[in-house]
mmCIF file of C-alpha atoms in Angstrom:
data_model
loop_
_atom_site.group_PDB
_atom_site.id
_atom_site.type_symbol
_atom_site.label_atom_id
_atom_site.label_comp_id
_atom_site.label_asym_id
_atom_site.label_seq_id
_atom_site.Cartn_x
_atom_site.Cartn_y
_atom_site.Cartn_z
ATOM 1 C CA MET A 1 58.499 166.435 253.873
ATOM 2 C CA ALA A 2 58.774 162.851 253.401
ATOM 3 C CA CYS A 3 59.301 162.103 257.118
ATOM 4 C CA ALA A 4 56.321 164.225 258.164
ATOM 5 C CA ALA A 5 54.232 162.099 255.773
ATOM 6 C CA GLY A 6 55.411 158.936 257.578
ATOM 7 C CA TYR A 7 58.014 157.601 255.178
ATOM 8 C CA GLU A 8 61.350 156.182 256.227
ATOM 9 C CA VAL A 9 64.082 158.265 254.566
ATOM 10 C CA LEU A 10 67.595 157.618 253.573
ATOM 11 C CA ALA A 11 69.142 161.027 252.620
ATOM 12 C CA LEU A 12 72.094 161.922 250.186
ATOM 13 C CA ASP A 13 72.943 165.573 250.909
ATOM 14 C CA ALA A 14 75.686 168.109 250.373
ATOM 15 C CA PHE A 15 75.457 169.188 253.907
ATOM 16 C CA ALA A 16 73.817 166.326 256.056
ATOM 17 C CA ASP A 17 72.812 168.934 258.667
ATOM 18 C CA GLU A 18 71.647 168.153 262.132
ATOM 19 C CA ASP A 19 67.862 168.299 261.047
ATOM 20 C CA THR A 20 68.331 165.804 258.056
ATOM 21 C CA SER A 21 70.541 163.443 260.321
ATOM 22 C CA THR A 22 68.070 163.462 262.978
ATOM 23 C CA LEU A 23 64.921 162.899 260.784
ATOM 24 C CA ALA A 24 66.444 160.435 258.321
ATOM 25 C CA SER A 25 67.231 156.730 259.101
ATOM 26 C CA GLN A 26 70.566 157.417 257.437
ATOM 27 C CA ALA A 27 72.056 160.546 256.024
ATOM 28 C CA LEU A 28 75.153 160.562 253.753
ATOM 29 C CA ARG A 29 77.166 163.682 253.220
ATOM 30 C CA LEU A 30 78.299 163.937 249.505
ATOM 31 C CA PRO A 31 80.945 166.225 247.948
ATOM 32 C CA TYR A 32 79.715 168.880 245.732
ATOM 33 C CA ALA A 33 81.538 169.999 242.636
ATOM 34 C CA GLU A 34 80.666 172.372 239.705
ATOM 35 C CA CYS A 35 77.138 173.023 240.918
ATOM 36 C CA GLY A 36 76.263 169.417 241.633
ATOM 37 C CA PHE A 37 77.023 166.144 243.193
ATOM 38 C CA GLU A 38 80.460 164.580 242.435
ATOM 39 C CA ARG A 39 79.694 161.682 240.136
ATOM 40 C CA GLY A 40 81.900 159.066 241.609
ATOM 41 C CA ALA A 41 80.904 159.649 245.225
ATOM 42 C CA PHE A 42 77.219 159.814 244.275
ATOM 43 C CA GLU A 43 77.468 156.526 242.465
ATOM 44 C CA ALA A 44 79.360 154.845 245.380
ATOM 45 C CA ALA A 45 76.644 156.080 247.855
ATOM 46 C CA LEU A 46 73.780 155.044 245.594
ATOM 47 C CA SER A 47 75.181 151.569 245.080
ATOM 48 C CA ALA A 48 75.668 151.143 248.828
ATOM 49 C CA ILE A 49 72.239 152.192 249.573
ATOM 50 C CA CYS A 50 70.764 149.825 246.946
ATOM 51 C CA ARG A 51 72.727 146.806 248.328
ATOM 52 C CA GLU A 52 71.490 147.494 251.816
ATOM 53 C CA HIS A 53 67.935 148.678 251.270
ATOM 54 C CA GLU A 54 64.885 148.199 249.101
ATOM 55 C CA CYS A 55 63.906 151.732 248.222
ATOM 56 C CA ALA A 56 60.328 152.714 246.984
ATOM 57 C CA GLY A 57 61.711 155.654 245.003
ATOM 58 C CA PHE A 58 63.973 158.481 244.656
ATOM 59 C CA LEU A 59 62.783 161.985 245.650
ATOM 60 C CA TYR A 60 65.153 164.605 244.569
ATOM 61 C CA GLY A 61 65.839 168.435 244.795
ATOM 62 C CA SER A 62 68.888 170.377 243.569
ATOM 63 C CA GLY A 63 72.310 168.962 242.671
ATOM 64 C CA PHE A 64 71.388 167.173 239.434
ATOM 65 C CA GLU A 65 70.924 169.921 236.841
ATOM 66 C CA ALA A 66 74.666 170.071 236.007
ATOM 67 C CA ASP A 67 74.739 166.326 235.404
ATOM 68 C CA PRO A 68 71.396 164.921 234.617
ATOM 69 C CA ALA A 69 72.870 161.752 233.886
ATOM 70 C CA LEU A 70 73.068 160.971 237.623
ATOM 71 C CA LEU A 71 69.291 160.806 237.515
ATOM 72 C CA GLY A 72 69.518 158.278 234.706
ATOM 73 C CA MET A 73 71.909 156.269 236.961
ATOM 74 C CA VAL A 74 69.216 156.483 239.746
ATOM 75 C CA SER A 75 66.238 155.408 237.420
ATOM 76 C CA ALA A 76 68.353 152.179 236.546
ATOM 77 C CA ARG A 77 68.014 151.053 240.183
ATOM 78 C CA MET A 78 64.822 152.462 241.500
ATOM 79 C CA PRO A 79 61.839 154.640 240.280
ATOM 80 C CA LEU A 80 62.341 158.421 240.133
ATOM 81 C CA ILE A 81 59.781 160.424 241.950
ATOM 82 C CA GLY A 82 59.885 163.441 239.573
ATOM 83 C CA ASN A 83 60.944 164.398 236.091
ATOM 84 C CA ALA A 84 63.109 162.086 234.059
ATOM 85 C CA ALA A 85 66.721 162.765 233.332
ATOM 86 C CA ASP A 86 65.948 163.769 229.697
ATOM 87 C CA VAL A 87 63.316 166.280 230.879
ATOM 88 C CA VAL A 88 65.945 167.881 233.307
ATOM 89 C CA ALA A 89 68.465 167.947 230.678
ATOM 90 C CA ARG A 90 66.162 169.742 228.121
ATOM 91 C CA ALA A 91 65.255 172.187 230.861
ATOM 92 C CA LYS A 92 68.917 173.080 231.556
ATOM 93 C CA SER A 93 70.171 173.016 228.049
ATOM 94 C CA VAL A 94 71.659 176.368 226.700
ATOM 95 C CA PRO A 95 70.744 177.467 224.145
ATOM 96 C CA GLY A 96 68.097 174.759 223.754
ATOM 97 C CA PHE A 97 65.815 175.884 226.518
ATOM 98 C CA PHE A 98 65.803 179.645 225.536
ATOM 99 C CA SER A 99 65.032 178.636 221.984
ATOM 100 C CA LEU A 100 62.153 176.700 223.287
ATOM 101 C CA LEU A 101 60.980 179.775 225.227
ATOM 102 C CA ALA A 102 61.079 181.739 222.003
ATOM 103 C CA GLU A 103 59.116 179.043 220.151
ATOM 104 C CA LEU A 104 56.423 179.150 223.021
ATOM 105 C CA ASP A 105 56.334 183.026 222.878
ATOM 106 C CA ILE A 106 57.413 183.196 226.587
ATOM 107 C CA PRO A 107 59.235 186.345 227.265
ATOM 108 C CA HIS A 108 62.891 185.881 228.459
ATOM 109 C CA PRO A 109 66.206 187.930 228.532
ATOM 110 C CA PRO A 110 68.398 187.676 225.422
ATOM 111 C CA THR A 111 70.711 184.656 226.045
ATOM 112 C CA SER A 112 73.737 183.336 224.127
ATOM 113 C CA LYS A 113 76.808 181.286 224.236
ATOM 114 C CA ARG A 114 78.626 183.925 222.229
ATOM 115 C CA SER A 115 80.339 186.895 223.787
ATOM 116 C CA PRO A 116 78.249 190.006 223.384
ATOM 117 C CA SER A 117 80.044 193.023 221.664
ATOM 118 C CA THR A 118 80.184 194.750 224.875
ATOM 119 C CA LYS A 119 79.995 192.796 228.276
ATOM 120 C CA CYS A 120 78.484 195.819 230.110
ATOM 121 C CA GLY A 121 74.898 194.849 231.048
ATOM 122 C CA TRP A 122 75.363 191.112 230.706
ATOM 123 C CA LEU A 123 75.723 188.284 233.143
ATOM 124 C CA LEU A 124 77.858 185.129 232.892
ATOM 125 C CA LYS A 125 76.185 182.071 234.111
ATOM 126 C CA ARG A 126 76.918 178.291 234.218
ATOM 127 C CA GLU A 127 74.564 175.754 232.763
ATOM 128 C CA GLY A 128 72.890 173.699 235.394
ATOM 129 C CA GLY A 129 73.768 176.239 238.177
ATOM 130 C CA SER A 130 71.565 176.903 241.127
ATOM 131 C CA GLY A 131 71.374 179.060 244.194
ATOM 132 C CA GLY A 132 72.713 182.159 242.371
ATOM 133 C CA THR A 133 76.375 181.415 243.373
ATOM 134 C CA HIS A 134 77.377 180.820 239.640
ATOM 135 C CA VAL A 135 76.211 184.040 238.440
ATOM 136 C CA ARG A 136 78.622 186.929 237.727
ATOM 137 C CA ARG A 137 78.450 190.078 235.909
ATOM 138 C CA ALA A 138 80.369 189.418 232.652
ATOM 139 C CA ASP A 139 83.908 190.535 232.582
ATOM 140 C CA ARG A 140 85.539 187.785 230.468
ATOM 141 C CA SER A 141 84.849 185.238 227.732
ATOM 142 C CA ALA A 142 82.515 182.267 228.484
ATOM 143 C CA GLY A 143 84.328 178.935 229.509
ATOM 144 C CA PRO A 144 83.012 175.466 229.008
ATOM 145 C CA GLY A 145 79.439 175.097 230.197
ATOM 146 C CA GLU A 146 78.991 178.876 230.544
ATOM 147 C CA TYR A 147 76.654 181.354 228.698
ATOM 148 C CA PHE A 148 75.835 185.175 228.547
ATOM 149 C CA GLN A 149 72.477 186.462 229.593
ATOM 150 C CA GLN A 150 71.412 190.162 229.576
ATOM 151 C CA GLU A 151 71.039 191.618 233.036
ATOM 152 C CA LEU A 152 67.548 193.013 233.761
ATOM 153 C CA ALA A 153 66.838 195.209 236.662
ATOM 154 C CA GLY A 154 63.809 194.075 238.842
ATOM 155 C CA VAL A 155 62.532 191.835 241.497
ATOM 156 C CA PRO A 156 63.215 188.062 241.259
ATOM 157 C CA VAL A 157 59.872 186.128 241.539
ATOM 158 C CA SER A 158 58.762 182.474 241.007
ATOM 159 C CA LEU A 159 55.747 180.138 240.608
ATOM 160 C CA LEU A 160 55.493 176.899 242.440
ATOM 161 C CA PHE A 161 53.102 174.505 240.458
ATOM 162 C CA ALA A 162 52.233 170.794 240.201
ATOM 163 C CA ALA A 163 51.977 169.322 236.680
ATOM 164 C CA ASP A 164 50.621 166.109 235.346
ATOM 165 C CA GLY A 165 52.281 166.278 231.832
ATOM 166 C CA ALA A 166 49.238 168.174 230.440
ATOM 167 C CA ASN A 167 47.794 170.587 233.033
ATOM 168 C CA VAL A 168 49.033 172.517 235.987
ATOM 169 C CA ARG A 169 47.816 173.471 239.485
ATOM 170 C CA VAL A 170 49.163 176.808 240.900
ATOM 171 C CA ILE A 171 50.523 176.291 244.462
ATOM 172 C CA GLY A 172 51.654 179.845 245.021
ATOM 173 C CA TYR A 173 53.611 182.835 243.842
ATOM 174 C CA ASN A 174 56.907 183.846 245.598
ATOM 175 C CA MET A 175 59.297 186.706 245.827
ATOM 176 C CA GLN A 176 63.021 185.619 246.037
ATOM 177 C CA LYS A 177 65.668 187.479 248.071
ATOM 178 C CA VAL A 178 69.447 187.911 247.238
ATOM 179 C CA ALA A 179 72.188 187.729 249.702
ATOM 180 C CA ALA A 180 74.895 189.438 247.656
ATOM 181 C CA SER A 181 78.509 189.089 248.630
ATOM 182 C CA ALA A 182 81.570 190.655 246.881
ATOM 183 C CA LYS A 183 82.357 187.429 244.939
ATOM 184 C CA MET A 184 78.637 186.269 244.578
ATOM 185 C CA PRO A 185 76.524 189.217 243.927
ATOM 186 C CA PHE A 186 73.410 187.065 242.989
ATOM 187 C CA ARG A 187 73.670 184.533 245.760
ATOM 188 C CA TYR A 188 70.312 183.099 246.913
ATOM 189 C CA GLY A 189 69.163 184.674 250.206
ATOM 190 C CA GLY A 190 65.826 183.118 250.660
ATOM 191 C CA LEU A 191 62.151 183.738 249.568
ATOM 192 C CA VAL A 192 58.712 184.827 250.710
ATOM 193 C CA SER A 193 55.646 182.669 249.764
ATOM 194 C CA ASN A 194 52.105 183.541 248.924
ATOM 195 C CA VAL A 195 53.058 187.049 247.834
ATOM 196 C CA GLY A 196 50.596 189.300 245.931
ATOM 197 C CA LEU A 197 52.183 189.837 242.591
ATOM 198 C CA PRO A 198 50.574 191.938 239.721
ATOM 199 C CA ALA A 199 47.884 190.073 237.671
ATOM 200 C CA ASP A 200 49.865 190.482 234.518
ATOM 201 C CA CYS A 201 53.087 188.832 236.195
ATOM 202 C CA CYS A 202 50.957 185.926 237.529
ATOM 203 C CA GLU A 203 49.440 185.237 234.167
ATOM 204 C CA VAL A 204 52.774 185.230 232.421
ATOM 205 C CA LEU A 205 54.140 182.790 234.952
ATOM 206 C CA ARG A 206 50.972 180.550 234.739
ATOM 207 C CA LYS A 207 51.071 180.463 231.003
ATOM 208 C CA ALA A 208 54.864 179.734 230.940
ATOM 209 C CA ALA A 209 54.242 176.706 233.330
ATOM 210 C CA LEU A 210 51.446 175.429 231.283
ATOM 211 C CA ALA A 211 53.251 175.766 227.987
ATOM 212 C CA LEU A 212 56.422 174.157 229.431
ATOM 213 C CA THR A 213 54.407 171.335 231.097
ATOM 214 C CA GLN A 214 52.686 170.403 227.748
ATOM 215 C CA THR A 215 56.006 170.609 225.859
ATOM 216 C CA LEU A 216 58.316 168.890 228.163
ATOM 217 C CA LYS A 217 55.650 166.733 229.823
ATOM 218 C CA LEU A 218 56.491 167.976 233.249
ATOM 219 C CA ARG A 219 55.378 165.819 236.267
ATOM 220 C CA GLY A 220 55.115 166.612 240.043
ATOM 221 C CA LEU A 221 56.101 169.892 241.571
ATOM 222 C CA ASN A 222 58.129 172.337 239.626
ATOM 223 C CA SER A 223 58.956 176.078 239.644
ATOM 224 C CA VAL A 224 59.426 178.921 237.091
ATOM 225 C CA ASP A 225 61.898 181.574 238.114
ATOM 226 C CA ALA A 226 61.479 185.058 236.551
ATOM 227 C CA VAL A 227 62.382 188.814 237.007
ATOM 228 C CA LEU A 228 59.541 191.473 237.408
ATOM 229 C CA THR A 229 60.989 194.778 235.915
ATOM 230 C CA PRO A 230 60.143 198.190 237.276
ATOM 231 C CA ASP A 231 57.914 198.802 234.280
ATOM 232 C CA GLY A 232 55.710 195.821 235.011
ATOM 233 C CA ARG A 233 56.999 193.208 232.529
ATOM 234 C CA THR A 234 57.832 189.638 233.388
ATOM 235 C CA PHE A 235 60.824 187.723 231.968
ATOM 236 C CA VAL A 236 61.263 184.053 232.600
ATOM 237 C CA LEU A 237 64.815 183.160 233.621
ATOM 238 C CA GLU A 238 64.687 179.296 234.258
ATOM 239 C CA LEU A 239 62.485 176.234 234.862
ATOM 240 C CA ASN A 240 63.448 174.317 237.962
ATOM 241 C CA PRO A 241 61.979 170.677 237.093
ATOM 242 C CA ARG A 242 62.195 169.446 240.572
ATOM 243 C CA LEU A 243 61.392 170.176 244.233
ATOM 244 C CA THR A 244 62.607 173.658 245.249
ATOM 245 C CA ALA A 245 62.954 175.502 248.527
ATOM 246 C CA SER A 246 59.628 177.095 247.880
ATOM 247 C CA ALA A 247 57.953 173.724 248.359
ATOM 248 C CA ALA A 248 58.785 173.933 252.196
ATOM 249 C CA ALA A 249 56.961 177.286 252.414
ATOM 250 C CA TYR A 250 53.440 176.225 251.951
ATOM 251 C CA ARG A 251 50.662 174.280 253.986
ATOM 252 C CA THR A 252 48.337 172.808 251.676
ATOM 253 C CA HIS A 253 45.416 170.285 251.687
ATOM 254 C CA PRO A 254 46.197 167.656 250.639
ATOM 255 C CA GLY A 255 49.906 167.787 251.667
ATOM 256 C CA LEU A 256 52.497 168.802 249.087
ATOM 257 C CA LEU A 257 54.143 165.338 249.148
ATOM 258 C CA ALA A 258 50.698 163.753 248.247
ATOM 259 C CA ILE A 259 50.324 166.359 245.534
ATOM 260 C CA HIS A 260 53.837 165.576 244.143
ATOM 261 C CA LEU A 261 53.468 161.808 244.292
ATOM 262 C CA ASP A 262 50.042 161.878 242.525
ATOM 263 C CA ALA A 263 51.115 164.395 239.922
ATOM 264 C CA CYS A 264 54.011 162.183 238.986
ATOM 265 C CA GLN A 265 51.530 159.528 238.329
ATOM 266 C CA GLY A 266 49.387 161.873 236.267
ATOM 267 C CA ARG A 267 46.740 162.827 238.868
ATOM 268 C CA LEU A 268 46.251 166.509 239.643
ATOM 269 C CA HIS A 269 44.594 167.603 242.923
ATOM 270 C CA ASP A 270 42.445 170.649 243.458
ATOM 271 C CA VAL A 271 44.697 172.319 245.930
ATOM 272 C CA ASP A 272 43.594 174.196 249.121
ATOM 273 C CA VAL A 273 46.493 176.517 250.136
ATOM 274 C CA GLU A 274 46.356 178.113 253.632
ATOM 275 C CA PRO A 275 46.429 181.772 253.447
ATOM 276 C CA VAL A 276 49.648 182.483 255.230
ATOM 277 C CA SER A 277 53.071 183.702 254.066
ATOM 278 C CA GLN A 278 56.247 182.110 255.063
ATOM 279 C CA ALA A 279 59.661 183.802 254.852
ATOM 280 C CA GLN A 280 62.851 181.700 254.367
ATOM 281 C CA ALA A 281 66.212 183.429 254.768
ATOM 282 C CA VAL A 282 69.704 181.823 254.622
ATOM 283 C CA CYS A 283 72.436 182.992 257.116
ATOM 284 C CA TYR A 284 75.904 182.918 255.652
ATOM 285 C CA ALA A 285 79.004 182.981 257.850
ATOM 286 C CA ARG A 286 80.704 186.287 257.761
ATOM 287 C CA GLU A 287 84.087 184.764 258.891
ATOM 288 C CA ASP A 288 85.410 181.218 259.524
ATOM 289 C CA PHE A 289 84.322 179.542 262.767
ATOM 290 C CA THR A 290 83.690 176.294 264.425
ATOM 291 C CA VAL A 291 80.194 175.507 265.737
ATOM 292 C CA PRO A 292 80.285 175.318 269.567
ATOM 293 C CA CYS A 293 78.734 172.343 271.415
ATOM 294 C CA ASN A 294 76.557 174.495 273.617
ATOM 295 C CA LEU A 295 74.981 176.790 271.079
ATOM 296 C CA ASP A 296 71.309 177.212 271.894
ATOM 297 C CA TRP A 297 69.511 177.337 268.426
ATOM 298 C CA PRO A 298 66.267 179.047 268.324
ATOM 299 C CA ALA A 299 63.148 176.862 267.312
ATOM 300 C CA TRP A 300 62.668 178.975 264.152
ATOM 301 C CA ALA A 301 66.215 178.086 262.867
ATOM 302 C CA SER A 302 66.708 174.817 260.588
ATOM 303 C CA ASP A 303 69.314 173.237 258.487
ATOM 304 C CA LEU A 304 71.475 173.429 261.512
ATOM 305 C CA PRO A 305 75.146 172.532 261.409
ATOM 306 C CA ALA A 306 76.574 169.779 263.672
ATOM 307 C CA ALA A 307 78.453 170.831 266.779
ATOM 308 C CA GLY A 308 82.096 170.987 266.040
ATOM 309 C CA SER A 309 81.731 171.434 262.419
ATOM 310 C CA ARG A 310 84.064 174.125 260.809
ATOM 311 C CA ILE A 311 82.215 176.752 258.600
ATOM 312 C CA VAL A 312 84.278 178.880 256.177
ATOM 313 C CA ALA A 313 83.206 182.376 255.569
ATOM 314 C CA GLY A 314 80.636 182.612 252.918
ATOM 315 C CA ASP A 315 79.173 179.128 253.485
ATOM 316 C CA PRO A 316 75.669 178.837 254.796
ATOM 317 C CA VAL A 317 75.253 178.478 258.508
ATOM 318 C CA CYS A 318 71.559 177.780 258.795
ATOM 319 C CA SER A 319 68.137 178.902 257.641
ATOM 320 C CA VAL A 320 65.600 180.904 259.617
ATOM 321 C CA TYR A 321 61.828 180.869 259.033
ATOM 322 C CA ALA A 322 59.067 183.285 259.951
ATOM 323 C CA GLU A 323 55.344 183.208 259.268
ATOM 324 C CA ALA A 324 52.655 185.861 259.201
ATOM 325 C CA ALA A 325 49.342 186.608 257.379
ATOM 326 C CA ASP A 326 51.085 189.319 255.418
ATOM 327 C CA ALA A 327 54.194 188.681 253.276
ATOM 328 C CA SER A 328 55.874 191.883 254.227
ATOM 329 C CA VAL A 329 55.484 191.124 257.976
ATOM 330 C CA ALA A 330 57.054 187.562 257.380
ATOM 331 C CA GLU A 331 59.943 188.968 255.495
ATOM 332 C CA ALA A 332 60.646 191.578 258.086
ATOM 333 C CA LEU A 333 60.447 189.027 260.940
ATOM 334 C CA ALA A 334 62.938 186.700 259.032
ATOM 335 C CA GLN A 335 65.307 189.648 258.585
ATOM 336 C CA HIS A 336 65.172 190.285 262.377
ATOM 337 C CA ARG A 337 65.834 186.534 262.985
ATOM 338 C CA LEU A 338 68.864 186.556 260.664
ATOM 339 C CA GLN A 339 70.259 189.322 262.750
ATOM 340 C CA ALA A 340 69.699 187.263 265.927
ATOM 341 C CA ILE A 341 71.603 184.275 264.511
ATOM 342 C CA ALA A 342 74.459 186.623 263.521
ATOM 343 C CA GLU A 343 74.543 187.892 267.164
ATOM 344 C CA LEU A 344 74.652 184.194 268.402
ATOM 345 C CA GLN A 345 77.792 183.760 266.404
ATOM 346 C CA ARG A 346 79.386 186.920 267.805
ATOM 347 C CA GLN A 347 78.614 185.966 271.431
ATOM 348 C CA ALA A 348 79.637 182.344 271.018
ATOM 349 C CA PRO A 349 81.993 181.110 273.739
ATOM 350 C CA ALA A 350 85.663 180.508 273.398
ATOM 351 C CA ALA A 351 85.002 177.342 271.452
ATOM 352 C CA VAL A 352 84.392 179.355 268.447
ATOM 353 C CA GLU A 353 87.471 180.024 266.469
ATOM 354 C CA ILE A 354 87.322 183.412 264.904
#
């Protein structure tokens, strides 16, 4: 997003994939621990960048919710382009955030730090977790940083919006996909943008975004995640007070980076969103393998691993994208492309170690 807008980018990333390394002037791969960046490695990389470069600001996505103090570390060195560390901390605090939802009359599932009388029908989650990899069906007591939330049947949905601390602009409504595995039944699988959700669901999401913006003074692009139940009710699950994957799934006028930058400064644009849906899907490795040097990646694949890198079963291989005027068509095409990537892995030459 920043490169496309003409900015020089220095990237700190958990994967430092080929796309990022190609686009950025410098890309540093950092270790990930407990749902976020490992503090010591992050601080060392940040200090090195600040010694060598004068940065206009720090644009961030996931990796900070489990330890918002990392953002405080950044803000002491350069401007944050997004919500402040204390806002992220409040949005990810349990039970504080869910108490706030109750005060604002925003529907949400029962959530508690205490073990329910019966664990059947409850989920065990980690504070600050992202990507669904931390979510399990409850079968034990909660450990440090964990909490229980009642499981609700339904479809995961979200709203991407811009905020200036007082008002919001809707960018689009999304439907999220799960790529379940035996150990991670709620692992993030992708999303489809610009979907037609029921009017009542859209209204719940929009009102939640506005109330949370006015209470937490949200700035820039944010998203609200929820579940739409079979009986048509919408329950908010979390607020993502940062750039999310859905931000890459829209073409807008002005561009989304301009919208984000200006909203962070308290200026909201009227947004013109192109009427197309984009489907994103994550391809996970089914078994351990090494990426061959001569693998011919399709143009619709991104987040590509470097040739020669070792990928462990269950880790992401890449993402695939598809676009269409209709959300269901885009989703079907993305799923077809996922299968094509799986076939590429199966047909890889002897350089791949299976």
